[in-house]
CSV table of N, CA and C in Angstrom, one decimal:
chain,number,residue,atom,x,y,z
W,13,MET,N,96.7,89.0,117.7
W,13,MET,CA,96.4,90.4,117.4
W,13,MET,C,95.9,90.4,116.0
W,14,LEU,N,94.9,91.2,115.7
W,14,LEU,CA,94.3,91.4,114.4
W,14,LEU,C,94.2,92.8,114.0
W,15,TRP,N,94.8,93.2,112.9
W,15,TRP,CA,94.7,94.6,112.4
W,15,TRP,C,94.1,94.6,111.0
W,16,ARG,N,93.4,95.8,110.8
W,16,ARG,CA,92.9,96.0,109.4
W,16,ARG,C,93.6,97.2,108.9
W,17,GLY,N,94.1,97.0,107.6
W,17,GLY,CA,94.7,98.1,106.9
W,17,GLY,C,93.6,99.0,106.2
W,18,VAL,N,93.8,100.3,106.3
W,18,VAL,CA,92.8,101.2,105.7
W,18,VAL,C,93.5,102.3,105.0
W,19,GLY,N,92.8,103.0,104.2
W,19,GLY,CA,93.4,104.2,103.6
W,19,GLY,C,94.0,104.0,102.2
W,20,PRO,N,94.8,105.0,101.7
W,20,PRO,CA,95.3,105.0,100.4
W,20,PRO,C,96.3,103.9,100.0
W,21,ARG,N,96.9,103.2,101.0
W,21,ARG,CA,97.8,102.1,100.7
W,21,ARG,C,97.0,100.9,100.2
W,22,GLY,N,95.7,100.8,100.5
W,22,GLY,CA,94.9,99.7,100.1
W,22,GLY,C,94.4,99.0,101.4
W,23,GLU,N,93.5,98.0,101.1
W,23,GLU,CA,92.9,97.3,102.2
W,23,GLU,C,93.7,96.1,102.6
W,24,SER,N,93.7,95.7,103.9
W,24,SER,CA,94.4,94.5,104.3
W,24,SER,C,93.8,94.0,105.6
W,25,LEU,N,94.2,92.8,105.9
W,25,LEU,CA,93.9,92.2,107.2
W,25,LEU,C,95.1,91.4,107.6
W,26,GLU,N,95.5,91.6,108.9
W,26,GLU,CA,96.7,90.9,109.4
W,26,GLU,C,96.4,90.2,110.7
W,27,HIS,N,97.0,89.0,110.8
W,27,HIS,CA,96.9,88.2,112.0
W,27,HIS,C,98.4,88.2,112.5
W,28,LEU,N,98.6,88.5,113.8
W,28,LEU,CA,100.0,88.5,114.3
W,28,LEU,C,99.9,87.6,115.6
W,29,ARG,N,100.9,86.8,115.7
W,29,ARG,CA,101.1,86.0,116.9
W,29,ARG,C,102.5,86.4,117.4
W,30,LEU,N,102.4,87.0,118.7
W,30,LEU,CA,103.6,87.5,119.3
W,30,LEU,C,104.1,86.7,120.5
W,31,GLU,N,105.3,86.3,120.4
W,31,GLU,CA,105.9,85.5,121.5
W,31,GLU,C,107.1,86.4,122.0
W,32,PRO,N,107.7,86.0,123.2
W,32,PRO,CA,108.7,86.9,123.7
W,32,PRO,C,109.9,87.1,122.8
W,33,SER,N,110.3,86.1,122.0
W,33,SER,CA,111.5,86.3,121.1
W,33,SER,C,111.1,86.2,119.6
W,34,ARG,N,109.8,86.2,119.3
W,34,ARG,CA,109.5,86.0,117.9
W,34,ARG,C,108.1,86.6,117.6
W,35,ALA,N,107.9,87.1,116.4
W,35,ALA,CA,106.6,87.6,115.9
W,35,ALA,C,106.4,86.9,114.6
W,36,ARG,N,105.2,86.4,114.4
W,36,ARG,CA,104.8,85.7,113.1
W,36,ARG,C,103.5,86.4,112.7
W,37,GLY,N,103.6,86.9,111.4
W,37,GLY,CA,102.4,87.6,110.9
W,37,GLY,C,102.0,87.1,109.5
W,38,THR,N,100.7,87.2,109.2
W,38,THR,CA,100.2,87.0,107.9
W,38,THR,C,99.3,88.1,107.5
W,39,VAL,N,99.6,88.7,106.3
W,39,VAL,CA,98.9,89.9,105.8
W,39,VAL,C,98.3,89.5,104.5
W,40,ILE,N,97.0,89.7,104.3
W,40,ILE,CA,96.3,89.5,103.1
W,40,ILE,C,95.9,90.9,102.7
W,41,ALA,N,96.3,91.4,101.5
W,41,ALA,CA,96.1,92.8,101.1
W,41,ALA,C,95.7,92.9,99.7
W,42,ARG,N,95.1,94.0,99.4
W,42,ARG,CA,94.7,94.5,98.1
W,42,ARG,C,95.5,95.8,97.8
W,43,ALA,N,96.4,95.8,96.8
W,43,ALA,CA,97.2,97.0,96.5
W,43,ALA,C,97.5,96.9,95.0
W,44,GLY,N,97.5,98.1,94.4
W,44,GLY,CA,97.9,98.2,93.0
W,44,GLY,C,97.1,97.4,92.1
W,45,GLY,N,95.9,97.2,92.3
W,45,GLY,CA,95.0,96.5,91.4
W,45,GLY,C,95.1,94.9,91.6
W,46,GLY,N,95.9,94.5,92.6
W,46,GLY,CA,96.0,93.0,92.8
W,46,GLY,C,95.9,92.7,94.2
W,47,VAL,N,95.9,91.4,94.5
W,47,VAL,CA,95.9,90.9,95.9
W,47,VAL,C,97.1,90.1,96.2
W,48,PHE,N,97.7,90.2,97.4
W,48,PHE,CA,98.8,89.4,97.7
W,48,PHE,C,98.7,88.9,99.2
W,49,THR,N,99.4,87.9,99.5
W,49,THR,CA,99.5,87.4,100.8
W,49,THR,C,101.0,87.4,101.2
W,50,LEU,N,101.3,88.0,102.4
W,50,LEU,CA,102.6,88.1,102.9
W,50,LEU,C,102.7,87.4,104.2
W,51,GLY,N,103.7,86.5,104.4
W,51,GLY,CA,104.0,85.8,105.6
W,51,GLY,C,105.3,86.4,106.1
W,52,TYR,N,105.4,86.7,107.4
W,52,TYR,CA,106.7,87.2,107.9
W,52,TYR,C,106.9,86.6,109.3
W,53,VAL,N,108.2,86.5,109.6
W,53,VAL,CA,108.7,86.1,110.9
W,53,VAL,C,109.8,87.1,111.3
W,54,VAL,N,109.7,87.7,112.5
W,54,VAL,CA,110.8,88.5,113.0
W,54,VAL,C,111.3,87.9,114.3
W,55,GLU,N,112.5,87.4,114.3
W,55,GLU,CA,113.1,86.9,115.5
W,55,GLU,C,113.8,88.1,116.2
W,56,ILE,N,113.5,88.2,117.5
W,56,ILE,CA,113.9,89.4,118.3
W,56,ILE,C,114.9,89.0,119.4
W,57,SER,N,116.0,89.9,119.4
W,57,SER,CA,117.0,89.7,120.4
W,57,SER,C,116.5,90.1,121.8
W,58,PRO,N,117.2,89.6,122.8
W,58,PRO,CA,116.8,90.0,124.2
W,58,PRO,C,116.9,91.6,124.4
W,59,GLU,N,117.6,92.3,123.6
W,59,GLU,CA,117.7,93.8,123.7
W,59,GLU,C,116.6,94.4,122.9
W,60,GLY,N,115.8,93.7,122.1
W,60,GLY,CA,114.7,94.2,121.4
W,60,GLY,C,115.0,94.6,120.0
W,61,HIS,N,116.1,94.1,119.4
W,61,HIS,CA,116.4,94.3,118.0
W,61,HIS,C,116.0,93.2,117.2
W,62,PRO,N,115.6,93.4,115.9
W,62,PRO,CA,115.3,92.3,115.0
W,62,PRO,C,116.7,91.5,114.7
W,63,ARG,N,116.7,90.2,114.9
W,63,ARG,CA,117.9,89.4,114.6
W,63,ARG,C,117.8,88.8,113.2
W,64,LEU,N,116.6,88.3,112.9
W,64,LEU,CA,116.4,87.6,111.7
W,64,LEU,C,115.0,87.9,111.2
W,65,THR,N,114.9,88.5,110.0
W,65,THR,CA,113.5,88.8,109.5
W,65,THR,C,113.4,88.0,108.2
W,66,THR,N,112.3,87.2,108.1
W,66,THR,CA,112.1,86.4,106.9
W,66,THR,C,110.7,86.8,106.4
W,67,LEU,N,110.6,87.2,105.1
W,67,LEU,CA,109.4,87.6,104.5
W,67,LEU,C,109.2,86.7,103.2
W,68,ARG,N,107.9,86.4,103.0
W,68,ARG,CA,107.6,85.6,101.8
W,68,ARG,C,106.2,86.0,101.3
W,69,VAL,N,106.2,86.5,100.0
W,69,VAL,CA,105.0,86.8,99.3
W,69,VAL,C,104.6,85.5,98.6
W,70,VAL,N,103.4,85.0,98.8
W,70,VAL,CA,102.9,83.8,98.2
W,70,VAL,C,102.9,84.1,96.7
W,71,ASP,N,103.5,83.1,95.9
W,71,ASP,CA,103.7,83.2,94.5
W,71,ASP,C,104.5,84.5,94.1
W,72,GLY,N,105.4,84.9,95.0
W,72,GLY,CA,106.2,86.1,94.7
W,72,GLY,C,107.5,86.0,95.4
W,73,PRO,N,108.1,87.1,95.6
W,73,PRO,CA,109.5,87.1,96.1
W,73,PRO,C,109.6,86.7,97.6
W,74,THR,N,110.8,86.4,98.0
W,74,THR,CA,111.1,86.1,99.4
W,74,THR,C,112.3,87.0,99.8
W,75,LEU,N,112.5,87.3,101.0
W,75,LEU,CA,113.6,88.1,101.5
W,75,LEU,C,113.9,87.6,102.9
W,76,GLN,N,115.2,87.5,103.2
W,76,GLN,CA,115.7,87.3,104.5
W,76,GLN,C,116.8,88.3,104.9
W,77,LEU,N,116.6,88.9,106.0
W,77,LEU,CA,117.6,89.9,106.5
W,77,LEU,C,118.1,89.5,107.9
W,78,ARG,N,119.4,89.4,108.0
W,78,ARG,CA,120.0,89.0,109.3
W,78,ARG,C,120.8,90.2,109.8
W,79,ARG,N,120.5,90.5,111.1
W,79,ARG,CA,121.3,91.6,111.7
W,79,ARG,C,122.2,91.0,112.7
W,80,ALA,N,123.5,91.4,112.5
W,80,ALA,CA,124.6,90.9,113.4
W,80,ALA,C,124.7,91.7,114.7
W,81,TRP,N,125.3,91.2,115.7
W,81,TRP,CA,125.5,91.9,116.9
W,81,TRP,C,126.2,93.3,116.7
W,82,ASP,N,127.0,93.4,115.7
W,82,ASP,CA,127.8,94.7,115.5
W,82,ASP,C,127.0,95.6,114.6
W,83,GLY,N,125.7,95.3,114.2
W,83,GLY,CA,124.9,96.2,113.4
W,83,GLY,C,125.0,96.0,111.9
W,84,GLY,N,125.8,95.1,111.5
W,84,GLY,CA,125.9,94.7,110.1
W,84,GLY,C,124.7,93.8,109.7
W,85,TRP,N,124.4,93.9,108.4
W,85,TRP,CA,123.3,93.1,107.9
W,85,TRP,C,123.7,92.2,106.8
W,86,SER,N,123.1,91.1,106.6
W,86,SER,CA,123.4,90.2,105.5
W,86,SER,C,122.0,89.6,105.0
W,87,ASP,N,122.1,89.0,103.8
W,87,ASP,CA,121.0,88.3,103.2
W,87,ASP,C,120.9,86.9,103.5
W,88,ALA,N,120.0,86.1,102.9
W,88,ALA,CA,119.8,84.7,103.2
W,88,ALA,C,121.1,83.9,102.9
W,89,HIS,N,121.9,84.4,102.0
W,89,HIS,CA,123.1,83.6,101.6
W,89,HIS,C,124.4,84.1,102.4
W,90,GLY,N,124.2,85.0,103.4
W,90,GLY,CA,125.3,85.5,104.1
W,90,GLY,C,126.1,86.6,103.5
W,91,ARG,N,125.6,87.1,102.3
W,91,ARG,CA,126.2,88.2,101.7
W,91,ARG,C,125.9,89.5,102.4
W,92,PRO,N,126.9,90.3,102.7
W,92,PRO,CA,126.7,91.6,103.4
W,92,PRO,C,125.8,92.5,102.6
W,93,LEU,N,125.1,93.3,103.4
W,93,LEU,CA,124.2,94.4,102.8
W,93,LEU,C,124.7,95.7,103.4
W,94,PRO,N,125.8,96.2,102.8
W,94,PRO,CA,126.4,97.5,103.4
W,94,PRO,C,125.4,98.7,103.4
W,95,GLU,N,124.4,98.7,102.5
W,95,GLU,CA,123.5,99.8,102.5
W,95,GLU,C,122.6,99.8,103.7
W,96,LEU,N,122.6,98.7,104.5
W,96,LEU,CA,121.8,98.7,105.7
W,96,LEU,C,122.6,98.8,107.0
W,97,THR,N,124.0,99.0,106.8
W,97,THR,CA,124.8,99.2,108.0
W,97,THR,C,124.3,100.3,108.9
W,98,GLY,N,124.2,100.0,110.2
W,98,GLY,CA,123.8,101.0,111.1
W,98,GLY,C,122.3,101.0,111.4
W,99,CYS,N,121.5,100.2,110.6
W,99,CYS,CA,120.1,100.1,110.9
W,99,CYS,C,119.9,99.3,112.2
W,100,THR,N,119.1,99.8,113.1
W,100,THR,CA,118.8,99.1,114.3
W,100,THR,C,117.5,98.4,114.3
W,101,ASP,N,116.7,98.7,113.3
W,101,ASP,CA,115.3,98.1,113.2
W,101,ASP,C,115.0,97.7,111.8
W,102,VAL,N,113.9,97.0,111.7
W,102,VAL,CA,113.3,96.6,110.4
W,102,VAL,C,111.9,97.2,110.4
W,103,ASP,N,111.4,97.8,109.3
W,103,ASP,CA,110.1,98.4,109.2
W,103,ASP,C,109.4,97.8,107.9
W,104,ILE,N,108.5,96.9,108.2
W,104,ILE,CA,107.8,96.2,107.1
W,104,ILE,C,106.5,97.1,106.8
W,105,GLN,N,106.5,97.6,105.5
W,105,GLN,CA,105.4,98.5,105.1
W,105,GLN,C,104.0,98.0,105.4
W,106,ALA,N,103.8,96.7,105.3
W,106,ALA,CA,102.4,96.2,105.4
W,106,ALA,C,101.9,95.9,106.8
W,107,THR,N,102.7,96.2,107.8
W,107,THR,CA,102.3,95.9,109.2
W,107,THR,C,102.6,97.1,110.2
W,108,PRO,N,101.8,97.3,111.2
W,108,PRO,CA,102.1,98.3,112.2
W,108,PRO,C,103.0,97.6,113.3
W,109,PHE,N,103.1,96.3,113.3
W,109,PHE,CA,103.9,95.6,114.3
W,109,PHE,C,105.3,96.1,114.4
W,110,THR,N,106.0,96.4,113.3
W,110,THR,CA,107.4,96.8,113.4
W,110,THR,C,107.6,98.1,114.0
W,111,ASN,N,106.6,98.9,114.3
W,111,ASN,CA,106.8,100.1,115.1
W,111,ASN,C,107.0,99.7,116.6
W,112,THR,N,106.5,98.5,117.0
W,112,THR,CA,106.6,98.1,118.4
W,112,THR,C,108.0,98.0,118.9
W,113,LEU,N,108.9,97.4,118.1
W,113,LEU,CA,110.2,97.1,118.6
W,113,LEU,C,111.0,98.4,119.0
W,114,PRO,N,111.1,99.4,118.1
W,114,PRO,CA,111.8,100.6,118.6
W,114,PRO,C,111.0,101.3,119.8
W,115,LEU,N,109.7,101.3,119.8
W,115,LEU,CA,109.0,101.9,120.9
W,115,LEU,C,109.3,101.3,122.2
W,116,ARG,N,109.3,100.0,122.2
W,116,ARG,CA,109.7,99.2,123.5
W,116,ARG,C,111.1,99.5,123.9
W,117,ARG,N,112.0,99.4,122.9
W,117,ARG,CA,113.4,99.5,123.2
W,117,ARG,C,113.8,100.9,123.7
W,118,LEU,N,113.3,101.9,123.0
W,118,LEU,CA,113.6,103.3,123.3
W,118,LEU,C,113.1,103.7,124.7
W,119,ASN,N,111.9,103.2,125.0
W,119,ASN,CA,111.2,103.5,126.3
W,119,ASN,C,111.3,105.0,126.6
W,120,LEU,N,110.9,105.8,125.7
W,120,LEU,CA,111.0,107.3,125.8
W,120,LEU,C,110.1,107.9,126.8
W,121,PRO,N,110.6,108.8,127.6
W,121,PRO,CA,109.7,109.6,128.5
W,121,PRO,C,108.8,110.5,127.7
W,122,VAL,N,107.7,110.8,128.2
W,122,VAL,CA,106.7,111.7,127.5
W,122,VAL,C,107.5,113.1,127.2
W,123,GLY,N,107.3,113.5,126.0
W,123,GLY,CA,108.0,114.8,125.6
W,123,GLY,C,109.3,114.6,124.9
W,124,SER,N,109.9,113.4,124.9
W,124,SER,CA,111.2,113.2,124.3
W,124,SER,C,111.0,112.4,123.0
W,125,GLY,N,112.1,112.4,122.2
W,125,GLY,CA,112.1,111.7,120.9
W,125,GLY,C,113.4,111.1,120.6
W,126,ALA,N,113.5,110.3,119.6
W,126,ALA,CA,114.7,109.7,119.2
W,126,ALA,C,114.6,109.3,117.7
W,127,VAL,N,115.8,109.3,117.1
W,127,VAL,CA,115.9,108.9,115.6
W,127,VAL,C,116.5,107.6,115.6
W,128,VAL,N,115.9,106.7,114.7
W,128,VAL,CA,116.4,105.4,114.5
W,128,VAL,C,116.6,105.2,113.0
W,129,LEU,N,117.5,104.3,112.6
W,129,LEU,CA,117.7,104.0,111.2
W,129,LEU,C,117.1,102.6,111.0
W,130,ALA,N,116.2,102.5,110.1
W,130,ALA,CA,115.4,101.2,109.9
W,130,ALA,C,115.6,100.7,108.5
W,131,ALA,N,115.7,99.4,108.4
W,131,ALA,CA,115.7,98.7,107.1
W,131,ALA,C,114.2,98.6,106.7
W,132,TRP,N,113.8,99.5,105.8
W,132,TRP,CA,112.4,99.6,105.4
W,132,TRP,C,112.2,98.7,104.2
W,133,VAL,N,111.1,97.8,104.4
W,133,VAL,CA,110.8,96.8,103.3
W,133,VAL,C,109.5,97.2,102.7
W,134,GLY,N,109.5,97.5,101.4
W,134,GLY,CA,108.3,97.7,100.6
W,134,GLY,C,107.6,96.4,100.3
W,135,VAL,N,106.3,96.4,100.3
W,135,VAL,CA,105.5,95.2,100.0
W,135,VAL,C,104.6,95.5,98.9
W,136,PRO,N,104.4,94.7,97.9
W,136,PRO,CA,104.7,93.2,97.9
W,136,PRO,C,106.1,92.9,97.2
W,137,GLU,N,106.8,93.9,96.7
W,137,GLU,CA,108.0,93.7,95.9
W,137,GLU,C,109.2,93.3,96.8
W,138,LEU,N,109.1,93.6,98.1
W,138,LEU,CA,110.2,93.3,99.1
W,138,LEU,C,111.5,94.0,98.8
W,139,GLY,N,111.4,95.2,98.2
W,139,GLY,CA,112.6,96.0,98.1
W,139,GLY,C,113.0,96.6,99.5
W,140,VAL,N,114.2,96.8,99.7
W,140,VAL,CA,114.7,97.2,101.1
W,140,VAL,C,115.7,98.4,100.9
W,141,ARG,N,115.5,99.3,101.8
W,141,ARG,CA,116.5,100.5,101.9
W,141,ARG,C,116.5,101.0,103.3
W,142,ALA,N,117.6,101.7,103.6
W,142,ALA,CA,117.7,102.3,105.0
W,142,ALA,C,116.9,103.6,105.0
W,143,VAL,N,116.2,103.8,106.1
W,143,VAL,CA,115.3,105.0,106.2
W,143,VAL,C,115.5,105.6,107.6
W,144,ARG,N,115.7,106.9,107.8
W,144,ARG,CA,115.8,107.5,109.1
W,144,ARG,C,114.3,107.8,109.5
W,145,GLN,N,114.0,107.4,110.8
W,145,GLN,CA,112.7,107.6,111.4
W,145,GLN,C,112.8,108.2,112.7
W,146,ARG,N,111.9,109.0,113.1
W,146,ARG,CA,111.8,109.7,114.4
W,146,ARG,C,110.5,109.3,115.1
W,147,TYR,N,110.7,108.9,116.4
W,147,TYR,CA,109.6,108.6,117.3
W,147,TYR,C,109.6,109.7,118.4
W,148,THR,N,108.5,110.3,118.6
W,148,THR,CA,108.4,111.3,119.7
W,148,THR,C,107.2,110.9,120.6
W,149,ARG,N,107.4,110.7,121.9
W,149,ARG,CA,106.4,110.3,122.8
W,149,ARG,C,105.6,111.6,123.2
W,150,LEU,N,104.3,111.6,122.8
W,150,LEU,CA,103.4,112.7,123.0
W,150,LEU,C,102.6,112.6,124.3
W,151,GLY,N,102.4,111.3,124.7
W,151,GLY,CA,101.6,111.0,125.9
W,151,GLY,C,101.8,109.6,126.3
W,152,GLU,N,101.1,109.1,127.3
W,152,GLU,CA,101.4,107.8,127.9
W,152,GLU,C,101.3,106.7,126.8
W,153,HIS,N,100.3,106.9,125.9
W,153,HIS,CA,100.0,105.9,124.8
W,153,HIS,C,100.0,106.5,123.4
W,154,THR,N,100.7,107.6,123.3
W,154,THR,CA,100.6,108.3,122.0
W,154,THR,C,102.0,108.7,121.5
W,155,TYR,N,102.4,108.4,120.3
W,155,TYR,CA,103.7,108.7,119.7
W,155,TYR,C,103.4,109.4,118.3
W,156,ARG,N,104.4,110.2,118.0
W,156,ARG,CA,104.4,110.8,116.6
W,156,ARG,C,105.5,110.0,115.9
W,157,TYR,N,105.1,109.4,114.8
W,157,TYR,CA,106.1,108.7,113.9
W,157,TYR,C,106.4,109.6,112.7
W,158,GLU,N,107.7,109.7,112.4
W,158,GLU,CA,108.0,110.5,111.2
W,158,GLU,C,109.1,109.7,110.4
W,159,ASN,N,108.8,109.6,109.1
W,159,ASN,CA,109.8,109.1,108.1
W,159,ASN,C,110.6,110.3,107.7
W,160,LEU,N,111.8,110.5,108.1
W,160,LEU,CA,112.6,111.7,107.8
W,160,LEU,C,113.0,111.8,106.4
W,161,GLU,N,112.9,110.7,105.6
W,161,GLU,CA,113.3,110.7,104.2
W,161,GLU,C,112.2,111.2,103.3
W,162,SER,N,110.9,110.8,103.6
W,162,SER,CA,109.8,111.2,102.8
W,162,SER,C,109.0,112.3,103.4
W,163,GLY,N,109.1,112.6,104.7
W,163,GLY,CA,108.3,113.6,105.3
W,163,GLY,C,107.0,113.1,105.8
W,164,TYR,N,106.7,111.9,105.6
W,164,TYR,CA,105.4,111.3,106.1
W,164,TYR,C,105.4,111.3,107.6
W,165,ALA,N,104.3,111.6,108.2
W,165,ALA,CA,104.2,111.6,109.7
W,165,ALA,C,102.8,111.1,110.1
W,166,ALA,N,102.7,110.5,111.2
W,166,ALA,CA,101.4,110.0,111.7
W,166,ALA,C,101.5,109.9,113.3
W,167,GLU,N,100.3,110.1,113.9
W,167,GLU,CA,100.2,110.0,115.3
W,167,GLU,C,99.7,108.6,115.7
W,168,LEU,N,100.5,107.8,116.3
W,168,LEU,CA,100.1,106.4,116.7
W,168,LEU,C,99.6,106.3,118.1
W,169,THR,N,98.6,105.5,118.3
W,169,THR,CA,98.1,105.2,119.7
W,169,THR,C,98.5,103.7,119.9
W,170,VAL,N,99.1,103.4,121.1
W,170,VAL,CA,99.5,102.1,121.4
W,170,VAL,C,98.9,101.6,122.7
W,171,ASP,N,98.9,100.3,123.0
W,171,ASP,CA,98.5,99.8,124.3
W,171,ASP,C,99.7,99.8,125.2
W,172,ALA,N,99.5,99.2,126.4
W,172,ALA,CA,100.5,99.2,127.4
W,172,ALA,C,101.7,98.3,127.0
W,173,ALA,N,101.5,97.4,126.0
W,173,ALA,CA,102.6,96.6,125.5
W,173,ALA,C,103.3,97.2,124.3
W,174,GLY,N,102.9,98.4,123.9
W,174,GLY,CA,103.5,99.1,122.8
W,174,GLY,C,103.0,98.6,121.4
W,175,LEU,N,101.9,97.9,121.4
W,175,LEU,CA,101.3,97.5,120.1
W,175,LEU,C,100.3,98.5,119.6
W,176,VAL,N,100.4,98.8,118.4
W,176,VAL,CA,99.5,99.8,117.8
W,176,VAL,C,98.0,99.5,117.9
W,177,THR,N,97.3,100.4,118.4
W,177,THR,CA,95.8,100.2,118.4
W,177,THR,C,95.2,101.1,117.3
W,178,SER,N,95.8,102.3,117.0
W,178,SER,CA,95.3,103.1,116.0
W,178,SER,C,96.5,103.8,115.3
W,179,TYR,N,96.5,103.8,113.9
W,179,TYR,CA,97.5,104.4,113.1
W,179,TYR,C,96.7,105.1,112.0
W,180,PRO,N,96.2,106.3,112.2
W,180,PRO,CA,95.2,106.9,111.3
W,180,PRO,C,95.7,106.9,109.9
W,181,GLY,N,94.7,106.5,109.0
W,181,GLY,CA,94.9,106.5,107.6
W,181,GLY,C,95.7,105.2,107.1
W,182,ALA,N,96.1,104.3,108.1
W,182,ALA,CA,96.9,103.2,107.7
W,182,ALA,C,96.3,101.9,108.3
W,183,PHE,N,96.3,101.8,109.7
W,183,PHE,CA,95.9,100.6,110.4
W,183,PHE,C,95.0,100.9,111.6
W,184,GLU,N,94.2,99.9,111.9
W,184,GLU,CA,93.4,100.0,113.2
W,184,GLU,C,93.3,98.5,113.7
W,185,ARG,N,93.4,98.4,115.0
W,185,ARG,CA,93.4,97.1,115.6
W,185,ARG,C,91.9,96.7,115.7
W,186,VAL,N,91.6,95.4,115.3
W,186,VAL,CA,90.3,94.9,115.2
W,186,VAL,C,90.0,94.2,116.5
W,187,GLN,N,90.9,93.5,117.0
W,187,GLN,CA,90.8,92.7,118.2
W,187,GLN,C,91.8,93.1,119.2
W,188,PRO,N,91.5,93.3,120.5
W,188,PRO,CA,92.5,93.9,121.4
W,188,PRO,C,93.7,93.0,121.7
W,189,GLY,N,93.6,91.7,121.7
W,189,GLY,CA,94.7,90.9,122.0
W,189,GLY,C,95.0,90.9,123.5
W,190,PRO,N,96.1,90.3,123.9
W,190,PRO,CA,96.4,90.1,125.4
W,190,PRO,C,96.7,91.5,126.0
W,191,GLN,N,96.3,91.6,127.3
W,191,GLN,CA,96.6,92.9,128.0
W,191,GLN,C,97.9,92.7,128.8
W,192,SER,N,98.7,93.8,128.9
W,192,SER,CA,99.9,93.8,129.6
W,192,SER,C,99.9,94.8,130.7
């Protein structure tokens, strides 16, 4: 999968390799007057939750988030992260991929919506905080995404596998990738 970042967040290019239980992405981006490269791996449970998320900014910070079966989170050293308790998802600012996990897991009928709590990771600093998000299915391949903390909203178009093809003002898919 290949995405191009557009809009006020800055320019980027991302390559994603998606396997049944793992996603590996590399993002090269221009933001805040500089350029950074982010590598990430999200290990996915059979239920569609992120189990282990590892992020590394080249020549910058690293972050590892582990989600336990009971919904608790910890860092790379096993220290609990109580501020993320209850988060069901991870949302990495620099990629549209992390929208796929809740969309697939929720499997919403057209016209319905759901609120999730996500561990939102800002890039390139890799700061993390819990953020309430709502997904509403507008059509077969269209969802409304809302960040309930900031008020930000966007209409996402996805393919049959739930991967973003268009995220207006943020991301667009450059290469279609495998069909499902």
